[in-house]
Coordinates of C-alpha atoms and ligand atoms in Angstrom, one line a residue:
M1326 CA -17.9 -3.4 -15.0
K1327 CA -18.0 -6.1 -12.4
K1328 CA -19.3 -6.3 -8.9
I1329 CA -18.6 -8.6 -6.0
V1330 CA -21.6 -10.5 -4.6
I1331 CA -21.4 -11.9 -1.1
E1332 CA -23.8 -14.0 1.0
G1333 CA -22.6 -13.4 4.5
G1334 CA -22.6 -15.6 7.6
K1335 CA -19.9 -18.2 6.8
S1336 CA -17.1 -18.8 9.3
L1337 CA -13.8 -18.7 7.5
R1338 CA -11.6 -21.7 7.8
G1339 CA -8.4 -23.0 6.2
I1340 CA -5.1 -21.7 4.9
V1341 CA -4.4 -18.5 2.9
K1342 CA -1.1 -17.5 1.3
I1343 CA -0.1 -13.8 1.2
S1344 CA 1.1 -12.2 -2.0
G1345 CA 4.0 -9.8 -2.4
A1346 CA 3.4 -6.2 -1.1
K1347 CA 2.0 -3.7 -3.6
N1348 CA 3.7 -0.8 -1.8
A1349 CA 7.1 -2.6 -1.9
A1350 CA 6.8 -3.8 -5.5
L1351 CA 6.0 -0.4 -6.9
P1352 CA 9.3 1.3 -5.7
A1353 CA 11.3 -1.8 -6.5
I1354 CA 10.1 -1.7 -10.2
A1355 CA 10.8 2.1 -10.3
A1356 CA 14.3 1.4 -8.9
C1357 CA 15.2 -0.7 -12.0
I1358 CA 15.5 2.7 -13.9
L1359 CA 18.6 3.4 -11.8
T1360 CA 20.7 1.1 -13.8
G1361 CA 20.7 -0.4 -17.2
G1362 CA 20.6 -4.2 -17.7
R1363 CA 18.3 -7.0 -16.7
Q1364 CA 16.9 -7.3 -13.2
K1365 CA 14.6 -9.9 -11.7
I1366 CA 12.1 -9.2 -9.0
H1367 CA 10.4 -12.1 -7.3
R1368 CA 6.9 -12.3 -5.7
I1369 CA 5.3 -9.6 -7.8
P1370 CA 1.6 -9.4 -7.1
S1371 CA -0.8 -9.4 -10.1
L1372 CA -2.5 -6.0 -9.6
R1373 CA -3.7 -3.1 -11.6
D1374 CA -1.2 -0.7 -10.0
I1375 CA 1.6 -3.0 -11.1
M1376 CA 0.3 -3.0 -14.7
T1377 CA 0.1 0.8 -14.5
I1378 CA 3.7 1.3 -13.5
K1379 CA 4.8 -1.2 -16.1
A1380 CA 2.8 0.7 -18.8
I1381 CA 4.4 4.0 -17.8
M1382 CA 7.9 2.6 -17.8
S1383 CA 7.3 0.7 -21.0
S1384 CA 6.5 4.0 -22.6
M1385 CA 9.9 5.2 -21.4
G1386 CA 11.7 2.3 -23.0
A1387 CA 11.7 -0.4 -20.3
V1388 CA 11.0 -4.0 -21.4
F1389 CA 9.2 -6.4 -19.0
Q1390 CA 8.7 -10.1 -19.0
D1391 CA 6.3 -11.8 -16.6
N1392 CA 7.5 -15.2 -15.7
N1393 CA 5.2 -17.9 -14.5
D1394 CA 6.8 -18.1 -11.0
N1395 CA 5.4 -14.6 -10.1
S1396 CA 8.7 -13.1 -10.9
L1397 CA 9.2 -10.1 -13.2
S1398 CA 12.2 -9.6 -15.5
V1399 CA 13.0 -6.0 -16.2
N1400 CA 15.3 -4.6 -18.8
T1401 CA 16.0 -0.9 -18.5
E1402 CA 19.0 -0.8 -20.9
N1403 CA 17.2 1.6 -23.1
I1404 CA 15.4 4.3 -21.2
F1405 CA 14.9 7.1 -23.7
E1406 CA 11.8 8.9 -22.5
H1407 CA 11.5 10.9 -19.3
E1408 CA 7.8 11.8 -19.3
A1409 CA 4.9 10.2 -17.3
S1410 CA 1.7 11.5 -18.7
Y1411 CA -1.4 12.7 -16.9
D1412 CA -3.5 9.9 -18.4
L1413 CA -1.6 7.2 -16.5
V1414 CA -0.5 9.2 -13.4
K1415 CA -4.1 10.2 -12.6
T1416 CA -4.9 6.5 -12.1
M1417 CA -2.0 5.9 -9.7
R1418 CA -0.4 8.5 -7.5
A1419 CA 2.6 6.3 -6.8
S1420 CA 3.8 7.2 -10.3
I1421 CA 5.6 10.0 -8.5
L1422 CA 8.1 7.3 -7.5
L1423 CA 9.6 7.6 -11.0
L1424 CA 10.8 11.1 -10.3
G1425 CA 13.9 10.2 -8.2
P1426 CA 15.1 7.4 -10.4
L1427 CA 14.6 9.4 -13.7
L1428 CA 16.6 12.3 -12.3
A1429 CA 19.4 9.9 -11.2
R1430 CA 19.5 8.1 -14.6
L1431 CA 18.7 10.8 -17.1
G1432 CA 19.1 14.1 -15.2
K1433 CA 15.6 15.1 -16.2
A1434 CA 12.0 14.1 -15.6
R1435 CA 8.5 15.4 -16.6
I1436 CA 5.8 13.9 -14.4
S1437 CA 2.2 14.9 -14.2
L1438 CA 1.6 16.3 -10.7
P1439 CA -0.7 13.8 -8.9
G1440 CA -3.9 15.6 -7.9
G1441 CA -5.8 15.0 -4.7
C1442 CA -7.5 11.6 -4.3
A1443 CA -10.5 10.1 -2.5
I1444 CA -8.7 9.9 0.8
G1445 CA -7.2 13.4 1.0
A1446 CA -5.2 16.2 -0.7
R1447 CA -2.0 14.1 -0.6
P1448 CA 0.6 16.7 -1.6
V1449 CA 4.1 15.8 -2.8
N1450 CA 5.7 19.1 -1.6
L1451 CA 8.2 17.2 0.6
H1452 CA 9.5 15.1 -2.3
L1453 CA 10.0 18.3 -4.3
K1454 CA 11.6 20.3 -1.5
A1455 CA 14.1 17.5 -0.8
L1456 CA 15.0 17.2 -4.6
S1457 CA 15.5 21.0 -4.7
A1458 CA 18.0 20.6 -1.8
M1459 CA 19.8 18.1 -4.0
G1460 CA 20.3 20.6 -6.7
V1461 CA 17.3 19.9 -8.9
D1462 CA 15.9 22.8 -10.9
M1463 CA 12.1 22.4 -10.8
H1464 CA 9.1 24.2 -12.1
L1465 CA 5.4 23.4 -12.5
E1466 CA 3.9 23.9 -15.9
H1467 CA 0.5 22.9 -17.2
G1468 CA 0.0 20.4 -14.4
Y1469 CA 3.4 18.8 -14.9
I1470 CA 6.5 18.8 -12.7
N1471 CA 9.5 19.6 -15.0
A1472 CA 12.7 18.7 -13.2
E1473 CA 16.3 18.9 -14.4
V1474 CA 19.7 18.5 -12.8
K1475 CA 23.2 18.1 -14.1
R1476 CA 24.4 15.9 -11.3
L1477 CA 22.4 15.2 -8.1
K1478 CA 24.2 16.3 -5.0
G1479 CA 24.0 14.8 -1.6
A1480 CA 22.1 17.0 0.9
N1481 CA 20.8 17.1 4.5
V1482 CA 17.1 16.5 4.0
F1483 CA 14.5 17.1 6.7
F1484 CA 10.9 15.8 6.2
D1485 CA 8.3 17.9 8.1
T1486 CA 6.3 14.7 8.4
P1487 CA 7.5 11.1 7.6
T1488 CA 6.4 10.3 4.1
V1489 CA 6.7 6.8 2.7
T1490 CA 7.0 7.4 -1.0
G1491 CA 8.9 10.6 -0.3
T1492 CA 11.5 8.7 1.6
E1493 CA 11.7 6.1 -1.2
N1494 CA 12.0 8.8 -3.9
I1495 CA 14.8 10.6 -2.1
M1496 CA 16.7 7.3 -1.3
M1497 CA 16.6 6.4 -5.0
A1498 CA 17.7 9.9 -6.0
A1499 CA 20.6 9.8 -3.5
V1500 CA 22.2 6.4 -4.3
T1501 CA 24.2 7.7 -7.2
A1502 CA 24.3 11.4 -6.1
E1503 CA 27.6 13.1 -5.4
G1504 CA 28.4 12.7 -1.7
R1505 CA 26.3 11.9 1.3
T1506 CA 22.5 12.4 1.7
V1507 CA 21.0 12.3 5.2
L1508 CA 17.2 11.8 5.4
N1509 CA 16.0 13.1 8.7
N1510 CA 12.5 12.2 10.1
A1511 CA 12.4 9.5 7.4
A1512 CA 9.5 7.0 7.2
K1513 CA 10.3 3.6 8.9
E1514 CA 7.8 1.4 7.1
P1515 CA 8.9 -2.2 6.2
E1516 CA 8.6 -1.2 2.5
I1517 CA 11.4 1.3 3.0
I1518 CA 13.7 -1.4 4.4
D1519 CA 12.8 -3.7 1.5
L1520 CA 13.7 -1.0 -1.0
A1521 CA 17.0 -0.3 0.8
D1522 CA 17.7 -4.1 0.7
M1523 CA 17.2 -4.2 -3.0
L1524 CA 19.3 -1.0 -3.6
R1525 CA 22.1 -2.5 -1.5
K1526 CA 22.0 -5.6 -3.7
M1527 CA 22.4 -3.2 -6.6
G1528 CA 25.6 -1.7 -5.0
A1529 CA 24.1 1.2 -3.1
E1530 CA 25.5 2.3 0.3
I1531 CA 22.6 2.9 2.6
K1532 CA 22.5 2.8 6.4
G1533 CA 19.8 3.5 9.0
D1534 CA 16.7 2.3 7.0
G1535 CA 14.0 1.3 9.5
T1536 CA 15.0 4.2 11.7
D1537 CA 14.2 7.9 11.3
T1538 CA 17.7 8.8 10.0
I1539 CA 18.8 7.2 6.8
I1540 CA 22.3 7.9 5.5
V1541 CA 23.1 7.3 1.8
E1542 CA 26.6 7.6 0.5
G1543 CA 26.5 8.2 -3.2
V1544 CA 28.2 5.5 -5.4
K1545 CA 29.4 5.9 -9.0
E1546 CA 27.0 3.4 -10.5
L1547 CA 24.7 0.6 -9.7
R1548 CA 24.5 -2.9 -11.2
P1549 CA 21.4 -5.1 -11.9
A1550 CA 20.3 -7.4 -9.1
E1551 CA 17.7 -10.0 -8.1
H1552 CA 15.3 -9.3 -5.3
A1553 CA 12.2 -10.8 -3.6
I1554 CA 9.5 -8.5 -2.4
I1555 CA 8.3 -8.7 1.2
P1556 CA 4.8 -10.1 1.8
D1557 CA 1.9 -7.6 1.9
R1558 CA 1.2 -6.7 5.5
I1559 CA -2.1 -5.0 4.7
E1560 CA -3.4 -8.1 2.9
A1561 CA -2.4 -10.3 5.8
G1562 CA -4.0 -7.8 8.2
T1563 CA -7.2 -7.8 6.2
F1564 CA -7.4 -11.7 6.5
M1565 CA -6.7 -11.4 10.2
I1566 CA -9.6 -9.0 10.6
A1567 CA -11.9 -11.3 8.5
S1568 CA -11.1 -14.2 10.8
A1569 CA -11.8 -12.0 13.9
M1570 CA -15.2 -11.0 12.4
T1571 CA -16.4 -14.4 11.4
Q1572 CA -15.4 -16.6 14.3
G1573 CA -12.9 -17.9 11.8
D1574 CA -10.0 -20.2 12.3
I1575 CA -7.4 -19.5 9.6
T1576 CA -3.7 -20.0 9.0
I1577 CA -2.0 -17.2 7.2
Q1578 CA 1.1 -18.4 5.4
D1579 CA 4.0 -16.5 3.8
C1580 CA 3.5 -13.4 5.9
R1581 CA 5.7 -11.3 8.3
P1582 CA 4.2 -11.1 11.8
D1583 CA 7.0 -8.8 12.8
H1584 CA 5.4 -6.2 10.4
L1585 CA 2.1 -6.6 12.1
Y1586 CA 2.7 -6.3 15.8
A1587 CA 0.4 -3.3 16.3
V1588 CA -2.4 -5.2 14.5
I1589 CA -1.8 -8.5 16.4
E1590 CA -1.9 -6.7 19.7
K1591 CA -5.1 -4.9 18.8
L1592 CA -6.8 -8.1 17.6
R1593 CA -5.8 -9.9 20.7
S1594 CA -7.4 -7.1 22.8
V1595 CA -10.7 -7.6 21.0
G1596 CA -10.6 -11.3 21.9
A1597 CA -8.9 -13.1 18.9
E1598 CA -6.5 -15.9 19.7
I1599 CA -3.3 -15.5 17.8
E1600 CA -0.2 -17.5 17.5
H1601 CA 2.6 -17.0 15.1
T1602 CA 6.0 -18.2 14.0
E1603 CA 8.4 -16.2 11.8
D1604 CA 6.2 -16.4 8.7
I1605 CA 2.9 -17.9 9.7
I1606 CA 0.0 -16.5 11.7
H1607 CA -2.8 -18.6 13.1
I1608 CA -5.9 -16.6 14.2
K1609 CA -9.1 -17.7 15.8
G1610 CA -12.0 -15.2 16.0
P1611 CA -13.8 -14.7 19.3
K1612 CA -17.5 -15.5 19.9
I1613 CA -18.0 -12.0 21.3
I1614 CA -15.8 -9.2 19.9
N1615 CA -14.7 -6.7 22.5
S1616 CA -14.5 -3.1 21.4
A1617 CA -11.2 -1.3 21.2
D1618 CA -10.0 2.1 20.1
I1619 CA -7.3 2.7 17.4
T1620 CA -5.3 5.7 16.3
T1621 CA -3.6 5.4 13.0
M1622 CA 0.1 6.1 13.1
P1623 CA 3.2 5.7 10.9
F1624 CA 5.0 2.3 11.3
P1625 CA 5.2 0.7 13.9
G1626 CA 1.8 2.1 14.8
F1627 CA -1.5 0.9 13.6
P1628 CA -1.5 1.4 9.8
T1629 CA -4.0 3.8 8.1
D1630 CA -4.3 1.2 5.4
L1631 CA -6.2 -1.1 7.9
Q1632 CA -8.3 1.6 9.5
A1633 CA -11.4 1.0 7.3
Q1634 CA -11.2 -2.8 7.8
F1635 CA -10.8 -2.4 11.6
M1636 CA -13.7 0.0 11.7
T1637 CA -15.9 -2.7 10.1
L1638 CA -14.9 -5.1 12.8
M1639 CA -15.9 -2.6 15.4
C1640 CA -19.3 -2.2 13.8
I1641 CA -20.2 -5.6 15.2
A1642 CA -18.3 -5.4 18.5
N1643 CA -19.8 -5.5 21.9
G1644 CA -19.6 -1.8 22.9
S1645 CA -18.3 1.5 21.4
S1646 CA -15.0 2.4 20.1
I1647 CA -13.2 5.5 18.8
I1648 CA -11.3 5.3 15.5
E1649 CA -8.9 8.2 15.0
E1650 CA -7.3 8.8 11.6
T1651 CA -4.2 10.9 11.8
I1652 CA -2.5 10.3 8.4
F1653 CA -5.1 11.3 5.8
E1654 CA -7.8 13.9 6.3
N1655 CA -10.6 12.3 4.4
R1656 CA -10.2 8.6 5.0
F1657 CA -13.8 7.9 6.4
I1658 CA -15.5 7.7 3.0
H1659 CA -16.5 4.1 3.8
V1660 CA -18.6 5.3 6.8
S1661 CA -21.7 6.3 4.8
E1662 CA -21.6 2.9 3.0
L1663 CA -21.3 1.0 6.2
E1664 CA -24.2 3.0 7.6
R1665 CA -26.3 1.7 4.7
M1666 CA -25.6 -1.8 6.1
G1667 CA -26.9 -0.8 9.5
A1668 CA -23.7 0.4 11.2
D1669 CA -24.0 3.1 13.8
I1670 CA -21.1 5.6 13.3
T1671 CA -20.7 9.3 14.2
I1672 CA -17.9 11.3 12.7
N1673 CA -16.3 14.2 14.4
V1674 CA -13.5 15.7 12.3
N1675 CA -10.9 12.9 12.3
Q1676 CA -12.5 10.7 14.9
A1677 CA -15.3 8.2 14.4
L1678 CA -17.4 6.9 17.2
V1679 CA -18.5 3.4 16.3
R1680 CA -21.3 1.9 18.4
G1681 CA -21.2 -1.9 17.9
R1682 CA -24.4 -3.6 16.6
E1683 CA -25.4 -7.2 16.8
K1684 CA -25.4 -7.5 13.1
L1685 CA -25.0 -5.8 9.7
L1686 CA -27.6 -6.1 7.0
A1687 CA -26.8 -7.0 3.4
A1688 CA -27.1 -4.1 0.9
P1689 CA -25.7 -2.8 -2.4
V1690 CA -22.7 -0.6 -1.7
M1691 CA -19.9 1.1 -3.6
A1692 CA -16.4 2.1 -2.8
T1693 CA -14.3 5.0 -3.7
D1694 CA -10.9 3.8 -2.7
L1695 CA -8.9 0.6 -2.3
R1696 CA -9.0 -0.1 1.4
A1697 CA -12.6 1.2 1.7
S1698 CA -13.5 -1.6 -0.8
A1699 CA -11.9 -4.2 1.4
S1700 CA -13.8 -2.9 4.4
L1701 CA -17.1 -3.3 2.5
I1702 CA -16.2 -6.9 1.5
L1703 CA -15.5 -7.7 5.2
A1704 CA -18.9 -6.2 6.0
G1705 CA -20.5 -8.4 3.4
L1706 CA -18.9 -11.5 4.9
V1707 CA -20.9 -11.0 8.1
A1708 CA -24.0 -9.3 6.7
V1709 CA -27.3 -11.2 7.0
D1710 CA -30.6 -11.1 5.2
G1711 CA -29.6 -11.3 1.6
K1712 CA -26.8 -10.5 -0.7
T1713 CA -24.2 -7.7 -0.4
E1714 CA -23.1 -6.2 -3.7
V1715 CA -19.9 -4.3 -3.7
N1716 CA -19.7 -2.1 -6.8
R1717 CA -16.7 -0.2 -8.4
I1718 CA -14.4 -3.1 -7.6
Y1719 CA -11.7 -1.7 -9.9
H1720 CA -10.4 0.0 -6.7
L1721 CA -10.0 -3.4 -5.1
D1722 CA -8.1 -4.8 -8.1
R1723 CA -5.6 -2.0 -7.8
G1724 CA -4.2 -3.5 -4.6
Y1725 CA -5.6 -7.0 -3.6
E1726 CA -4.5 -10.1 -5.6
A1727 CA -7.4 -12.5 -6.2
L1728 CA -9.1 -11.4 -3.0
E1729 CA -12.5 -13.1 -3.6
E1730 CA -10.8 -16.3 -4.7
K1731 CA -8.8 -16.4 -1.5
F1732 CA -11.9 -15.7 0.6
R1733 CA -13.8 -18.4 -1.4
A1734 CA -11.1 -20.9 -0.6
L1735 CA -11.6 -20.1 3.1
G1736 CA -15.3 -21.0 2.7
A1737 CA -16.9 -17.6 2.0
N1738 CA -19.8 -17.4 -0.3
I1739 CA -18.4 -14.7 -2.6
R1740 CA -18.3 -14.3 -6.4
R1741 CA -17.6 -11.8 -9.1
E1742 CA -20.5 -10.9 -11.5
D1743 CA -21.2 -8.5 -14.3
A1744 CA -22.6 -5.3 -12.8
Ligands
EPU1845 N1 2.6 14.4 2.9 C1 2.8 15.8 2.8 N2 3.7 16.2 1.8 C2 4.3 15.3 1.0 C3 4.1 13.9 1.2 C4 3.2 13.5 2.2 O1 2.2 16.6 3.4 O2 5.1 15.7 0.1 C5 1.7 14.0 4.0 C6 0.4 13.3 3.4 O3 -0.6 14.1 3.0 C7 0.0 12.4 4.6 C8 1.4 12.0 5.2 O4 2.3 13.0 4.8 O5 -0.7 13.2 5.5 C9 1.9 10.6 4.9 O6 1.8 10.4 3.6 P1 2.8 9.5 2.8 O7 3.6 10.4 1.9 O8 3.6 8.6 3.7 O9 1.9 8.6 1.9 P2 2.2 8.0 0.4 O10 3.7 7.8 0.4 O11 1.6 8.9 -0.6 C10 2.1 5.5 1.1 C11 1.3 4.3 0.6 C12 -0.2 4.5 1.0 C13 -0.2 4.6 2.5 C14 0.7 5.7 3.0 C15 0.8 5.8 4.5 C16 2.5 3.7 -1.4 C17 2.5 3.6 -2.9 N3 1.4 4.2 -0.9 O12 1.5 6.6 0.5 O13 -0.9 3.3 0.6 O14 -1.5 4.8 3.0 O15 2.0 5.6 2.5 O16 1.3 4.6 5.1 O17 3.4 3.2 -0.7 C18 -2.7 2.1 -0.1 O18 -2.0 1.1 -0.4 O19 -4.0 1.9 -0.1 C19 -2.2 3.4 0.2 C20 -2.9 4.5 0.1

């Protein structure tokens, strides 16, 4: 077990390059099941979640080759197994993304039902309801979803609430289904558009991605393609918040400011100076951080995946702020750890009242989820009076590529040690 040790107080300066988006890479890799043959996906981040989906798909017959230019070659000629076991699915809920592609390719799938996780119950009922509407026969047995279908049929699908992986799963199921599928109240996240772009390169007919109505006309078959994943907007947002917290002056390269407008506006309102081109953001942190409220929303609103990091910024703001979480019911687990560092936060159901303090104090802390870990690292970057130790960093390694190395290159005093 490793931990991350930080001596706070350094102002971050320099250039950082953003990696490919975890949440776009996972569905892109799953989409390779839809056709046999060799595909190539560029800008694959080196992360534990990526290793997990590769391990599950390898057990199904996929063959992967990591190339030294961050690209991944995928050969899915020979997919013979349709089961994703509890042992692997329990470590990564996104394994549910294999359900749609397996049904499209093999007409059957057996996937362990992901349980709840640290941030909430996270049901997959909307994925299952939509697949039923497409003709899939489904039953739950011993904790597994057993699904079978002769030929997927296009359907008019309505999501009660926009679901990111649900929209991705149904888009993948629909591309070779018989007839037209309409996804109503679909998620609009950039990762959805990226998947649709890849599927179109493979020959799919998809329109409306990026809006709440996506129309997929089923085609007979797909062909292998080559695709580059979009940059990780949550990683970029995390570095922006780090610069805002540390009176930093950093240039974020290889990013997509158009995926981050809600975050850019919010950080401007707290006093950060931000300029951007199409793929570069330059951000200077203010001397005094103004307080600002946020409410997490589906895209293009403020992302839930940056809520914990923004809360850490508000812990040292001048004044009080209200952070409202509307996507997940239990996404305030970082609060009790931030309190151990001197933060003043009161939770009322899904709202947190954060009273800004002049400083945070270094302390040993531990995280129970990926984005909570990032928020504790940010807290460590500004904490004074000693060393902050962030434990259980395997959460961090699920979704941030070389985070401490990137922070170190910006001047932070941060290192990984044996716990
Ligand atoms: N929901 C249902 N039923 C469903 C599916 C979702 O009620 O069948 C609810 C959820 O409980 C939640 C809301 O719908 O309240 C939205 O959840 P969504 O399905 O959009 O979340 P997800 O697809 O499971 C993805 C990301 C998450 C990110 C959320 C929201 C991936 C692999 N994961 O999860 O990323 O927080 O969308 O943007 O794309 C992370 O990277 O740290 C992370 C948790």
